[in-house]
Amino acid sequence: MTEGKKNMNLPLITLTTDFGLSDEYVGVMKGVIYTICPTARIVDISHNIRPQDVRQAARIIFSSYRYFPAGAIHVVVVDPDVGSSRRIILLEADGHLFLVPDNGVASLLLPRTQKIYEIDNTTLYRHPVSPTFHGRDIFAPIAAHLASHLAPHSAGSEIARDAPVRLDFAVPSICGNIMRGIVTDIDHFGNLITNIDKERAGCFCSHDFHRLKVHAGALTIHGIVSSYNAVRRDEPLALFGSRNLLEIGINQGNASTKLRLGLDSPICLSI
Amino acid sequence: MTEGKKNMNLPLITLTTDFGLSDEYVGVMKGVIYTICPTARIVDISHNIRPQDVRQAARIIFSSYRYFPAGAIHVVVVDPDVGSSRRIILLEADGHLFLVPDNGVASLLLPRTQKIYEIDNTTLYRHPVSPTFHGRDIFAPIAAHLASHLAPHSAGSEIARDAPVRLDFAVPSICGNIMRGIVTDIDHFGNLITNIDKERAGCFCSHDFHRLKVHAGALTIHGIVSSYNAVRRDEPLALFGSRNLLEIGINQGNASTKLRLGLDSPICLSI
Amino acid sequence: MTEGKKNMNLPLITLTTDFGLSDEYVGVMKGVIYTICPTARIVDISHNIRPQDVRQAARIIFSSYRYFPAGAIHVVVVDPDVGSSRRIILLEADGHLFLVPDNGVASLLLPRTQKIYEIDNTTLYRHPVSPTFHGRDIFAPIAAHLASHLAPHSAGSEIARDAPVRLDFAVPSICGNIMRGIVTDIDHFGNLITNIDKERAGCFCSHDFHRLKVHAGALTIHGIVSSYNAVRRDEPLALFGSRNLLEIGINQGNASTKLRLGLDSPICLSI
């Protein structure tokens, strides 16, 4: 509880957006937060989500939140419907708070969610509210008030746990002795991150990862290794990365460029 | 006043530069700041100002500062004349401090400025002063001393309010029933931000925004909407954005790429 | 000592990586740090080190650390051998701490190093340790524990000062009346930064910098200036930049693009 108490005194807000880092948008959100909650710590998770890519944002926040202290407030603004009647929701999940547009970006968090609120306390907003920048006028002030110990139920009304929009995410399929997945993300190094998680792949191959063959484009990789340098420089490899997802990489090289594979490229496993 | 007092204890410095985020320049400025003022909070507004684009920096800081708490210290280092005899000035404006090179980057702030100082207290500089990096050796330490409650008059000598360099900024012109503006910025989403503000456009059309036609290249857009998703996906639109400036966008698309328009492209309004 | 004491209470951690800013990797490291040390201040030096470019990281941290307060903890994660048996080492040098992979990234710091520890206290790691992301599971928690006043010898075992991997860095050569160097870095402005430092060049020309000729590709520049605007706009120039290294620039232009020179291009001095 000591840890929890410390965090109460030093609230932490994370930001995940598709705003990029060239415009003033992110800085302005931080200005609004600090105006309301001067003691907040603010961490940028990413501002380079592909524009309007709600699924990418969903995967990033789901992969990240658990590394932050309990009580952290995670704000995600990837919000193609800003200014429409789409709701803004606050989730209590796994000891963390998530303030997000109700567009499916919370889909992966819903199984771990205890309570959900629809944000409707307009007295907490910045006014006038710009119909194009709720990040500044709604998300930032609400997050800052929560960081200043506002109770979630004072920011909005509780709604049913099955009320939020749920997006489908492609899951691997098995047909005979082949498991079919796709590339869902390409990281800064050019590693191809797939939707095939270690647990699912382990069941498929009876946890004998050495006998797996990974098919990526014209390439077949034999066996799964545990680190990039398990193969020679410039050689391709397959491993389960820091998200516990199957990745295709090239030791000290860019797999996406060299293999000419990108988002949605099919990746298959066979035994 | 409680808010002001809190901010005195937790000073806030914003940084706006054209330094980019690949080199050590921004990090080193923060190191200098924290060495002098360990309790400062530092917010990056943008480090991706186009190199030497003083006007872009002027627009960004003018659009941003009001969202930060009163008492914030805004440092702008877009400084093509670094190492020359150009002055460094400190402005007190609207309850904020602005530490900038005297190259016109403060032009838009001057109408709101109460006092201006020429920074000349060399005892506060880092020595030796590099003639190529005043950000590290002058701006950062002066900002940090101000954040540590140094009075502005201890950093420099007051100068006349009309002394600083003023740059001209293109303003829309009206000829008959046509208002002519230009694209001044393109944001991360590809939205084309113009120099036509809502107030000016409102006077032009007697606040009947529905009858306005917006001409952008070969395209004519009928009427102003309030949010991006007021039109179908991939359709163009015109709205007043979060800076209260006319923007041409494409719902969930990149207007600059799709319309092949860029900086300085003419944008016209007609009734 | 007051300053030192202040820093003890407000520990400072810097981060230098090749992780980029699009993925969650940097944000997640900060989450781990704040979970262990809520009062840390964290400064990004650069996350855009070229992938796996250990030498670039070595130059950046060497050029940066001295601008941070004594006691700062500098974490460098450019780590192509992550998951192998390469060591992680902690250096005490010049009043600062450096937590780095033992791959030569500390080479330039070794002459100033008092003590070196091999990190081996696995009880401080996050578990399970991902073989692909020691930044999250080893570097971040160790740095945070050091920031929380863990003594270095509690994180690892002292090793000999000559034990770490040392990389060679190209140094300028002199042949007759010609000094030959190379471009080692290109900054955000396109300035070509060389490995020719001011001291070495000064000895070469008996500190009469005006008589030096700088040869860069087909171009010869006569004399060294002190600031970019010492020549006319779009004209090339040579100066000693903020790292005290010879740079080839173009006033308000991009030297790399305009001169078509890049990394490893030869740059010569003659008298």
mmCIF file with all atom_site columns, C-alpha atoms in Angstrom, chain C residues 55 107 166-170:
data_model
loop_
_atom_site.group_PDB
_atom_site.id
_atom_site.type_symbol
_atom_site.label_atom_id
_atom_site.label_alt_id
_atom_site.label_comp_id
_atom_site.label_asym_id
_atom_site.label_entity_id
_atom_site.label_seq_id
_atom_site.pdbx_PDB_ins_code
_atom_site.Cartn_x
_atom_site.Cartn_y
_atom_site.Cartn_z
_atom_site.occupancy
_atom_site.B_iso_or_equiv
_atom_site.pdbx_formal_charge
_atom_site.auth_seq_id
_atom_site.auth_comp_id
_atom_site.auth_asym_id
_atom_site.auth_atom_id
_atom_site.pdbx_PDB_model_num
ATOM 1 C CA . ARG C 1 55  ? 29.515 4.255  -32.080 1.00 0.00 ? 55  ARG C CA 1
ATOM 2 C CA . SER C 1 107 ? 34.582 3.385  -24.947 1.00 0.00 ? 107 SER C CA 1
ATOM 3 C CA . ARG C 1 166 ? 36.674 -0.995 -26.352 1.00 0.00 ? 166 ARG C CA 1
ATOM 4 C CA . LEU C 1 167 ? 35.780 0.030  -29.867 1.00 0.00 ? 167 LEU C CA 1
ATOM 5 C CA . ASP C 1 168 ? 38.110 1.876  -32.173 1.00 0.00 ? 168 ASP C CA 1
ATOM 6 C CA . PHE C 1 169 ? 36.894 5.236  -33.348 1.00 0.00 ? 169 PHE C CA 1
ATOM 7 C CA . ALA C 1 170 ? 38.370 6.689  -36.521 1.00 0.00 ? 170 ALA C CA 1
#
